[in-house]
Amino acid sequence: MKTLDEYYRSYNSNVHRGIHVLSAKATEAYEGARTKVANFVNAADSREIVFTRNATEAINLVAYSWGLSNLKQGDEIVLTVAEHHSAIVPWQFVSQKTGATLKYVGLTKEEVPDIEQFKGLLSNKTKIVVVHHVSNVLGSMLPIEDIVTWSNRVGAKVLVDACQSVPHMPVDVQKLGADFLVASSHKMCGPTGVGFLHGKLDILSSMEPFLGGGEMIADVFQDKSTYAEPPSRFEAGTPAIGEAIGLGAAIDYLSQIGMQKIHEYEKELATYLYESLISVPNVRIYGPAPCKTDHRAPLCSFNVENVHPTDIAEILDLQHGVAIRSGHHCAQILHRTLGINASARASLHFYNTKEEVDVFVHALKSSIDFLTSEL
């Protein structure tokens, strides 16, 4: 917040356009934030980081700029039923325009995406694989390095939705090896309205622009234009300058704490949340138990028998001041796969404590008693 305030009060100016002091300072801070993002995810080059409005726009950028140019009828796009809508709907658009087919990986009995089925779906028809790193509903983590290896064998590109991993654990894009990876600032203790795409530089350089306008051009003629090199090619118009600089400040904050330290603490917190919640009568938690997986994110999506999740969320908020989410969590396909319409979700980050989990569980028990007392 201080960083945003300082930008708007002290050097509010557009980037890459002016030679005056304010523009130069804004440009330096904006590009400095890009370098911070690149270092945070260990990108090979800061030019591989494209600032976007959010992770959703980053996925749309790949879908339109890469997908429409590289997919045709008969090609296949592989996803899982656990994907966020932002990783599904853009590829539905591409499928409708190109004739490419969407293929979905289902769940195992442990309620995680079926890796064996995934391997069976891969073929020379597969052109891109779109998968989450960590599920925002199930809390499970996919083996991205293996998925990249298997996908590359059939010549397929891989896009990773890392919104639930980048804020919670060390993420090394070079180690993961994916062609594209997206994340959003607001899940990283940063401002809303900004996110980023990481793309391998050679692939970005081969892609057409996503939006047209200022900044993304080299030369403009009456009948045609030539385009700037990445990342400018994909950052048309005035970007979210203050927000990008704010994201850089959030990255400084996370890095000062240490992502490995955050990850270790959250693993402990995740187990505590799961075990505390599973002890509540008539509660059904979705996704793998901590004892059956190498990683479970610090979140639990759950339902209580004969009680609507929205009622639970409302009573928790109004009577106990505890905020959780209810609904389909932008994952309707997953909820249908699980045989439910909605669920409640308690999500934690490194600033939460076991004591707060205790408060939540106590409040949940009280809310359930309140909601079922007349039954």
Tab-separated table of C-alpha atoms in Angstrom:
chain	number	residue	atom	x	y	z
A	1	MET	CA	0.000	0.000	0.000
A	2	LYS	CA	2.865	2.358	0.753
A	3	THR	CA	4.440	1.494	-2.598
A	4	LEU	CA	1.200	2.231	-4.470
A	5	ASP	CA	0.762	5.466	-2.561
A	6	GLU	CA	4.329	6.532	-3.297
A	7	TYR	CA	3.890	5.867	-7.016
A	8	TYR	CA	0.669	7.856	-7.334
A	9	ARG	CA	1.891	10.729	-5.138
A	10	SER	CA	5.516	10.993	-6.231
A	11	TYR	CA	6.135	9.772	-9.775
A	12	ASN	CA	2.793	8.954	-11.416
A	13	SER	CA	3.674	8.859	-15.094
A	14	ASN	CA	3.415	6.568	-18.084
A	15	VAL	CA	6.181	4.085	-18.839
A	16	HIS	CA	8.423	3.664	-21.899
A	17	ARG	CA	7.107	6.894	-23.472
A	18	GLY	CA	8.741	9.935	-21.910
A	19	ILE	CA	12.289	11.128	-21.365
A	20	HIS	CA	11.343	13.324	-18.423
A	21	VAL	CA	12.284	12.401	-14.876
A	22	LEU	CA	8.889	11.087	-13.754
A	23	SER	CA	8.518	8.791	-16.753
A	24	ALA	CA	12.064	7.529	-16.357
A	25	LYS	CA	11.481	6.763	-12.669
A	26	ALA	CA	8.157	5.017	-13.378
A	27	THR	CA	9.748	2.966	-16.163
A	28	GLU	CA	12.641	1.952	-13.940
A	29	ALA	CA	10.267	0.855	-11.156
A	30	TYR	CA	7.949	-0.977	-13.567
A	31	GLU	CA	10.769	-2.871	-15.251
A	32	GLY	CA	12.303	-3.458	-11.839
A	33	ALA	CA	9.083	-5.210	-10.840
A	34	ARG	CA	9.342	-7.392	-13.936
A	35	THR	CA	12.862	-8.401	-12.872
A	36	LYS	CA	11.568	-9.200	-9.382
A	37	VAL	CA	8.887	-11.487	-10.824
A	38	ALA	CA	11.450	-13.163	-13.080
A	39	ASN	CA	13.801	-13.788	-10.166
A	40	PHE	CA	10.940	-14.989	-7.952
A	41	VAL	CA	10.036	-17.806	-10.355
A	42	ASN	CA	13.610	-18.223	-11.656
A	43	ALA	CA	12.854	-17.249	-15.246
A	44	ALA	CA	15.821	-17.453	-17.606
A	45	ASP	CA	15.228	-13.888	-18.799
A	46	SER	CA	13.025	-11.035	-17.565
A	47	ARG	CA	11.707	-10.721	-21.126
A	48	GLU	CA	9.854	-13.992	-20.494
A	49	ILE	CA	7.564	-12.170	-18.017
A	50	VAL	CA	4.492	-10.483	-19.502
A	51	PHE	CA	2.360	-8.352	-17.202
A	52	THR	CA	-1.371	-8.937	-17.648
A	53	ARG	CA	-4.553	-7.824	-15.912
A	54	ASN	CA	-4.697	-11.153	-14.043
A	55	ALA	CA	-4.005	-14.850	-14.586
A	56	THR	CA	-7.261	-15.139	-16.545
A	57	GLU	CA	-6.040	-12.628	-19.121
A	58	ALA	CA	-2.686	-14.428	-19.250
A	59	ILE	CA	-4.421	-17.681	-20.206
A	60	ASN	CA	-6.572	-15.873	-22.761
A	61	LEU	CA	-3.401	-14.350	-24.222
A	62	VAL	CA	-1.975	-17.827	-24.834
A	63	ALA	CA	-5.296	-19.163	-26.118
A	64	TYR	CA	-5.738	-16.386	-28.678
A	65	SER	CA	-2.124	-15.632	-29.624
A	66	TRP	CA	-0.809	-19.200	-29.647
A	67	GLY	CA	-3.945	-21.323	-29.812
A	68	LEU	CA	-5.719	-19.723	-32.765
A	69	SER	CA	-2.526	-19.784	-34.833
A	70	ASN	CA	-1.400	-23.302	-34.002
A	71	LEU	CA	-4.532	-25.429	-33.557
A	72	LYS	CA	-6.743	-26.898	-36.255
A	73	GLN	CA	-9.501	-29.456	-36.673
A	74	GLY	CA	-8.416	-32.855	-35.346
A	75	ASP	CA	-5.979	-31.427	-32.821
A	76	GLU	CA	-6.590	-32.095	-29.133
A	77	ILE	CA	-6.356	-29.953	-25.991
A	78	VAL	CA	-5.968	-31.955	-22.773
A	79	LEU	CA	-7.278	-30.563	-19.480
A	80	THR	CA	-8.503	-32.007	-16.177
A	81	VAL	CA	-12.005	-31.796	-14.719
A	82	ALA	CA	-10.446	-29.935	-11.770
A	83	GLU	CA	-9.456	-26.840	-13.749
A	84	HIS	CA	-10.607	-23.338	-12.868
A	85	HIS	CA	-13.048	-21.826	-15.362
A	86	SER	CA	-10.346	-19.392	-16.494
A	87	ALA	CA	-8.320	-22.367	-17.735
A	88	ILE	CA	-11.293	-23.962	-19.506
A	89	VAL	CA	-13.470	-21.287	-21.129
A	90	PRO	CA	-10.715	-19.662	-23.266
A	91	TRP	CA	-9.894	-23.073	-24.731
A	92	GLN	CA	-13.585	-23.669	-25.422
A	93	PHE	CA	-13.495	-20.464	-27.486
A	94	VAL	CA	-10.429	-21.735	-29.329
A	95	SER	CA	-12.028	-25.149	-29.847
A	96	GLN	CA	-15.147	-23.579	-31.336
A	97	LYS	CA	-13.090	-21.406	-33.711
A	98	THR	CA	-10.523	-24.012	-34.806
A	99	GLY	CA	-12.312	-27.354	-34.537
A	100	ALA	CA	-9.795	-28.667	-32.008
A	101	THR	CA	-11.208	-31.117	-29.455
A	102	LEU	CA	-11.149	-30.768	-25.660
A	103	LYS	CA	-10.192	-33.926	-23.736
A	104	TYR	CA	-10.698	-34.114	-19.958
A	105	VAL	CA	-8.854	-36.174	-17.367
A	106	GLY	CA	-11.133	-37.482	-14.604
A	107	LEU	CA	-10.510	-38.155	-10.911
A	108	THR	CA	-9.272	-41.198	-9.015
A	109	LYS	CA	-11.096	-42.578	-5.996
A	110	GLU	CA	-8.782	-40.397	-3.890
A	111	GLU	CA	-10.317	-37.410	-5.697
A	112	VAL	CA	-7.193	-36.270	-7.521
A	113	PRO	CA	-6.716	-36.041	-11.306
A	114	ASP	CA	-6.013	-39.490	-12.731
A	115	ILE	CA	-2.402	-39.469	-13.937
A	116	GLU	CA	-2.695	-42.863	-15.626
A	117	GLN	CA	-5.708	-41.652	-17.588
A	118	PHE	CA	-3.770	-38.504	-18.474
A	119	LYS	CA	-0.912	-40.530	-19.923
A	120	GLY	CA	-3.425	-42.577	-21.886
A	121	LEU	CA	-4.996	-39.467	-23.422
A	122	LEU	CA	-1.700	-38.138	-24.774
A	123	SER	CA	-1.099	-38.780	-28.471
A	124	ASN	CA	0.355	-37.101	-31.522
A	125	LYS	CA	-2.983	-35.281	-31.773
A	126	THR	CA	-2.308	-33.538	-28.434
A	127	LYS	CA	-1.056	-30.016	-29.103
A	128	ILE	CA	-1.369	-28.379	-25.689
A	129	VAL	CA	-1.930	-29.555	-22.111
A	130	VAL	CA	-3.605	-27.100	-19.713
A	131	VAL	CA	-3.334	-28.058	-16.046
A	132	HIS	CA	-3.278	-26.545	-12.571
A	133	HIS	CA	-0.238	-26.887	-10.334
A	134	VAL	CA	-2.325	-26.930	-7.130
A	135	SER	CA	-6.117	-27.336	-7.173
A	136	ASN	CA	-8.143	-24.478	-5.687
A	137	VAL	CA	-10.822	-26.969	-4.572
A	138	LEU	CA	-9.131	-30.315	-3.918
A	139	GLY	CA	-5.887	-28.906	-2.491
A	140	SER	CA	-3.942	-31.536	-4.448
A	141	MET	CA	-0.759	-30.935	-6.436
A	142	LEU	CA	0.076	-32.307	-9.872
A	143	PRO	CA	3.551	-33.612	-10.864
A	144	ILE	CA	4.238	-30.860	-13.393
A	145	GLU	CA	7.783	-31.964	-14.259
A	146	ASP	CA	6.498	-35.424	-15.211
A	147	ILE	CA	3.541	-33.963	-17.098
A	148	VAL	CA	5.917	-31.756	-19.104
A	149	THR	CA	8.162	-34.729	-19.900
A	150	TRP	CA	5.257	-36.905	-21.062
A	151	SER	CA	3.703	-34.054	-23.053
A	152	ASN	CA	6.960	-33.147	-24.773
A	153	ARG	CA	7.329	-36.739	-25.987
A	154	VAL	CA	4.235	-36.260	-28.157
A	155	GLY	CA	5.221	-32.710	-29.146
A	156	ALA	CA	2.631	-30.957	-26.972
A	157	LYS	CA	3.030	-27.605	-25.246
A	158	VAL	CA	2.132	-27.258	-21.539
A	159	LEU	CA	0.380	-24.348	-19.816
A	160	VAL	CA	0.376	-24.371	-16.006
A	161	ASP	CA	-2.117	-22.469	-13.857
A	162	ALA	CA	0.149	-21.713	-10.889
A	163	CYS	CA	-2.188	-19.321	-9.043
A	164	GLN	CA	-2.350	-21.646	-6.042
A	165	SER	CA	1.335	-22.565	-5.967
A	166	VAL	CA	3.385	-19.420	-6.671
A	167	PRO	CA	2.110	-17.667	-3.487
A	168	HIS	CA	2.627	-20.710	-1.281
A	169	MET	CA	5.845	-22.500	-2.234
A	170	PRO	CA	9.067	-22.071	-4.200
A	171	VAL	CA	8.272	-22.307	-7.931
A	172	ASP	CA	11.097	-22.668	-10.433
A	173	VAL	CA	9.846	-22.319	-14.005
A	174	GLN	CA	13.087	-23.631	-15.462
A	175	LYS	CA	12.880	-26.754	-13.322
A	176	LEU	CA	9.192	-27.311	-14.104
A	177	GLY	CA	9.899	-26.878	-17.806
A	178	ALA	CA	6.411	-25.762	-18.838
A	179	ASP	CA	6.068	-23.595	-21.943
A	180	PHE	CA	3.648	-21.220	-20.220
A	181	LEU	CA	2.862	-20.502	-16.554
A	182	VAL	CA	0.445	-17.962	-15.110
A	183	ALA	CA	-0.144	-16.432	-11.683
A	184	SER	CA	-1.975	-13.458	-10.166
A	185	SER	CA	-0.807	-10.691	-7.837
A	186	HIS	CA	-3.761	-10.620	-5.457
A	187	LYS	CA	-3.018	-14.134	-4.231
A	188	MET	CA	0.580	-13.065	-3.526
A	189	CYS	CA	-0.265	-10.296	-1.029
A	190	GLY	CA	-0.138	-7.835	-3.936
A	191	PRO	CA	-2.675	-5.485	-5.562
A	192	THR	CA	-5.630	-6.627	-7.648
A	193	GLY	CA	-5.694	-5.925	-11.365
A	194	VAL	CA	-2.298	-7.354	-12.271
A	195	GLY	CA	-0.895	-10.805	-12.935
A	196	PHE	CA	1.724	-12.309	-15.159
A	197	LEU	CA	2.451	-14.816	-17.864
A	198	HIS	CA	5.763	-16.615	-18.014
A	199	GLY	CA	6.486	-17.944	-21.473
A	200	LYS	CA	9.611	-19.392	-23.018
A	201	LEU	CA	11.195	-16.582	-25.001
A	202	ASP	CA	11.434	-18.443	-28.304
A	203	ILE	CA	7.734	-19.301	-28.143
A	204	LEU	CA	6.692	-15.769	-27.199
A	205	SER	CA	8.799	-14.422	-30.058
A	206	SER	CA	6.924	-16.651	-32.519
A	207	MET	CA	3.463	-15.550	-31.336
A	208	GLU	CA	1.191	-12.891	-32.814
A	209	PRO	CA	0.070	-9.978	-30.592
A	210	PHE	CA	-2.996	-10.442	-28.395
A	211	LEU	CA	-4.178	-6.804	-28.382
A	212	GLY	CA	-3.302	-3.932	-30.679
A	213	GLY	CA	-2.404	-0.383	-29.685
A	214	GLY	CA	0.416	1.676	-28.322
A	215	GLU	CA	3.577	0.078	-26.890
A	216	MET	CA	3.214	-3.226	-28.735
A	217	ILE	CA	4.315	-1.844	-32.109
A	218	ALA	CA	7.632	-1.283	-33.868
A	219	ASP	CA	6.318	0.726	-36.845
A	220	VAL	CA	2.799	1.645	-37.938
A	221	PHE	CA	1.926	2.287	-41.581
A	222	GLN	CA	-1.445	3.021	-43.169
A	223	ASP	CA	-2.084	-0.571	-44.150
A	224	LYS	CA	0.010	-2.620	-41.752
A	225	SER	CA	2.158	-2.602	-38.633
A	226	THR	CA	5.240	-4.356	-37.391
A	227	TYR	CA	5.426	-5.473	-33.801
A	228	ALA	CA	7.739	-5.023	-30.867
A	229	GLU	CA	9.648	-7.909	-29.349
A	230	PRO	CA	8.278	-9.630	-26.210
A	231	PRO	CA	7.224	-8.682	-23.636
A	232	SER	CA	6.164	-5.299	-25.114
A	233	ARG	CA	4.362	-7.114	-27.953
A	234	PHE	CA	1.819	-8.378	-25.431
A	235	GLU	CA	1.441	-5.250	-23.285
A	236	ALA	CA	-0.656	-2.953	-25.478
A	237	GLY	CA	-1.637	0.409	-24.038
A	238	THR	CA	-0.942	1.879	-20.615
A	239	PRO	CA	-0.380	-1.008	-18.196
A	240	ALA	CA	-1.306	-1.249	-14.515
A	241	ILE	CA	1.913	0.528	-13.579
A	242	GLY	CA	1.336	1.148	-9.882
A	243	GLU	CA	-0.106	-2.328	-9.427
A	244	ALA	CA	2.891	-3.987	-11.094
A	245	ILE	CA	5.250	-2.000	-8.878
A	246	GLY	CA	3.072	-3.012	-5.912
A	247	LEU	CA	3.408	-6.658	-6.937
A	248	GLY	CA	7.173	-6.147	-6.843
A	249	ALA	CA	6.883	-4.886	-3.270
A	250	ALA	CA	4.762	-7.927	-2.342
A	251	ILE	CA	7.437	-10.183	-3.808
A	252	ASP	CA	10.048	-8.404	-1.679
A	253	TYR	CA	7.858	-9.138	1.358
A	254	LEU	CA	7.377	-12.820	0.508
A	255	SER	CA	11.059	-13.252	-0.325
A	256	GLN	CA	12.115	-11.667	2.948
A	257	ILE	CA	10.098	-14.295	4.823
A	258	GLY	CA	11.274	-17.064	2.481
A	259	MET	CA	9.064	-19.219	0.277
A	260	GLN	CA	10.459	-22.480	1.634
A	261	LYS	CA	9.726	-21.295	5.161
A	262	ILE	CA	6.182	-20.348	4.111
A	263	HIS	CA	5.737	-23.734	2.428
A	264	GLU	CA	6.875	-25.722	5.454
A	265	TYR	CA	4.659	-23.749	7.814
A	266	GLU	CA	1.643	-24.088	5.538
A	267	LYS	CA	2.098	-27.865	5.230
A	268	GLU	CA	1.811	-28.083	9.010
A	269	LEU	CA	-1.146	-25.701	8.998
A	270	ALA	CA	-2.863	-27.652	6.200
A	271	THR	CA	-2.687	-30.911	8.142
A	272	TYR	CA	-3.985	-29.208	11.272
A	273	LEU	CA	-6.926	-27.707	9.346
A	274	TYR	CA	-7.811	-31.036	7.714
A	275	GLU	CA	-7.612	-33.053	10.925
A	276	SER	CA	-9.555	-30.433	12.895
A	277	LEU	CA	-12.290	-30.204	10.281
A	278	ILE	CA	-12.636	-33.942	9.695
A	279	SER	CA	-13.371	-34.374	13.402
A	280	VAL	CA	-16.597	-32.371	13.051
A	281	PRO	CA	-19.602	-34.716	12.714
A	282	ASN	CA	-21.250	-34.999	9.277
A	283	VAL	CA	-18.469	-33.055	7.516
A	284	ARG	CA	-17.276	-34.317	4.122
A	285	ILE	CA	-13.933	-32.918	2.881
A	286	TYR	CA	-13.074	-33.168	-0.818
A	287	GLY	CA	-9.649	-34.107	-2.109
A	288	PRO	CA	-6.900	-36.311	-0.667
A	289	ALA	CA	-6.139	-36.690	3.018
A	290	PRO	CA	-2.714	-35.268	3.995
A	291	CYS	CA	-1.493	-38.769	4.874
A	292	LYS	CA	-2.205	-39.952	1.298
A	293	THR	CA	-0.346	-37.255	-0.606
A	294	ASP	CA	3.030	-35.534	-0.631
A	295	HIS	CA	1.329	-32.180	-0.642
A	296	ARG	CA	-2.030	-30.839	0.397
A	297	ALA	CA	-2.604	-27.099	0.110
A	298	PRO	CA	-3.777	-25.182	3.199
A	299	LEU	CA	-7.412	-25.212	2.135
A	300	CYS	CA	-10.395	-27.481	2.632
A	301	SER	CA	-13.496	-27.593	0.472
A	302	PHE	CA	-16.245	-29.347	2.380
A	303	ASN	CA	-19.946	-29.916	2.897
A	304	VAL	CA	-22.032	-30.649	5.948
A	305	GLU	CA	-24.769	-33.247	5.595
A	306	ASN	CA	-28.209	-31.661	5.026
A	307	VAL	CA	-26.881	-28.097	5.336
A	308	HIS	CA	-26.319	-25.787	2.367
A	309	PRO	CA	-22.749	-24.429	2.190
A	310	THR	CA	-23.969	-20.865	1.610
A	311	ASP	CA	-25.983	-21.015	4.837
A	312	ILE	CA	-22.863	-22.162	6.670
A	313	ALA	CA	-20.782	-19.336	5.202
A	314	GLU	CA	-23.449	-16.749	6.027
A	315	ILE	CA	-23.861	-17.792	9.659
A	316	LEU	CA	-20.099	-18.063	10.159
A	317	ASP	CA	-19.780	-14.491	8.955
A	318	LEU	CA	-22.793	-12.888	10.641
A	319	GLN	CA	-22.564	-14.612	14.009
A	320	HIS	CA	-18.857	-15.363	14.360
A	321	GLY	CA	-16.934	-13.000	12.088
A	322	VAL	CA	-15.307	-15.909	10.229
A	323	ALA	CA	-15.013	-15.476	6.451
A	324	ILE	CA	-15.028	-18.540	4.209
A	325	ARG	CA	-16.158	-18.983	0.631
A	326	SER	CA	-19.159	-20.914	-0.625
A	327	GLY	CA	-20.317	-21.831	-4.101
A	328	HIS	CA	-18.633	-23.662	-6.968
A	329	HIS	CA	-15.295	-21.802	-6.652
A	330	CYS	CA	-15.158	-21.278	-10.437
A	331	ALA	CA	-15.031	-25.060	-10.830
A	332	GLN	CA	-18.487	-26.235	-11.881
A	333	ILE	CA	-17.202	-29.209	-13.888
A	334	LEU	CA	-15.318	-30.465	-10.841
A	335	HIS	CA	-18.339	-30.055	-8.593
A	336	ARG	CA	-20.511	-32.006	-11.029
A	337	THR	CA	-17.848	-34.701	-11.134
A	338	LEU	CA	-18.003	-34.867	-7.329
A	339	GLY	CA	-21.810	-35.101	-7.509
A	340	ILE	CA	-22.468	-31.785	-5.777
A	341	ASN	CA	-23.648	-28.305	-6.755
A	342	ALA	CA	-21.551	-26.310	-4.307
A	343	SER	CA	-19.216	-26.532	-1.342
A	344	ALA	CA	-17.829	-24.387	1.442
A	345	ARG	CA	-14.103	-23.630	1.434
A	346	ALA	CA	-11.790	-22.552	4.224
A	347	SER	CA	-8.497	-21.195	2.876
A	348	LEU	CA	-5.358	-20.356	4.841
A	349	HIS	CA	-2.133	-18.498	4.126
A	350	PHE	CA	1.073	-18.061	6.107
A	351	TYR	CA	-0.462	-15.253	8.205
A	352	ASN	CA	-3.042	-17.633	9.656
A	353	THR	CA	-2.497	-19.632	12.853
A	354	LYS	CA	-3.634	-22.862	14.460
A	355	GLU	CA	-5.530	-20.735	16.985
A	356	GLU	CA	-7.535	-19.235	14.119
A	357	VAL	CA	-8.284	-22.734	12.840
A	358	ASP	CA	-9.601	-23.569	16.317
A	359	VAL	CA	-11.829	-20.469	16.229
A	360	PHE	CA	-13.141	-21.485	12.798
A	361	VAL	CA	-13.903	-25.072	13.831
A	362	HIS	CA	-15.622	-23.951	17.043
A	363	ALA	CA	-17.677	-21.433	15.048
A	364	LEU	CA	-18.521	-24.090	12.458
A	365	LYS	CA	-19.845	-26.450	15.126
A	366	SER	CA	-21.959	-23.640	16.571
A	367	SER	CA	-23.241	-22.705	13.109
A	368	ILE	CA	-24.182	-26.314	12.338
A	369	ASP	CA	-26.060	-26.535	15.656
A	370	PHE	CA	-27.892	-23.306	14.824
A	371	LEU	CA	-28.824	-24.436	11.315
A	372	THR	CA	-29.955	-27.933	12.324
A	373	SER	CA	-31.668	-27.106	15.617
A	374	GLU	CA	-35.112	-26.952	14.011
A	375	LEU	CA	-34.696	-30.146	12.034
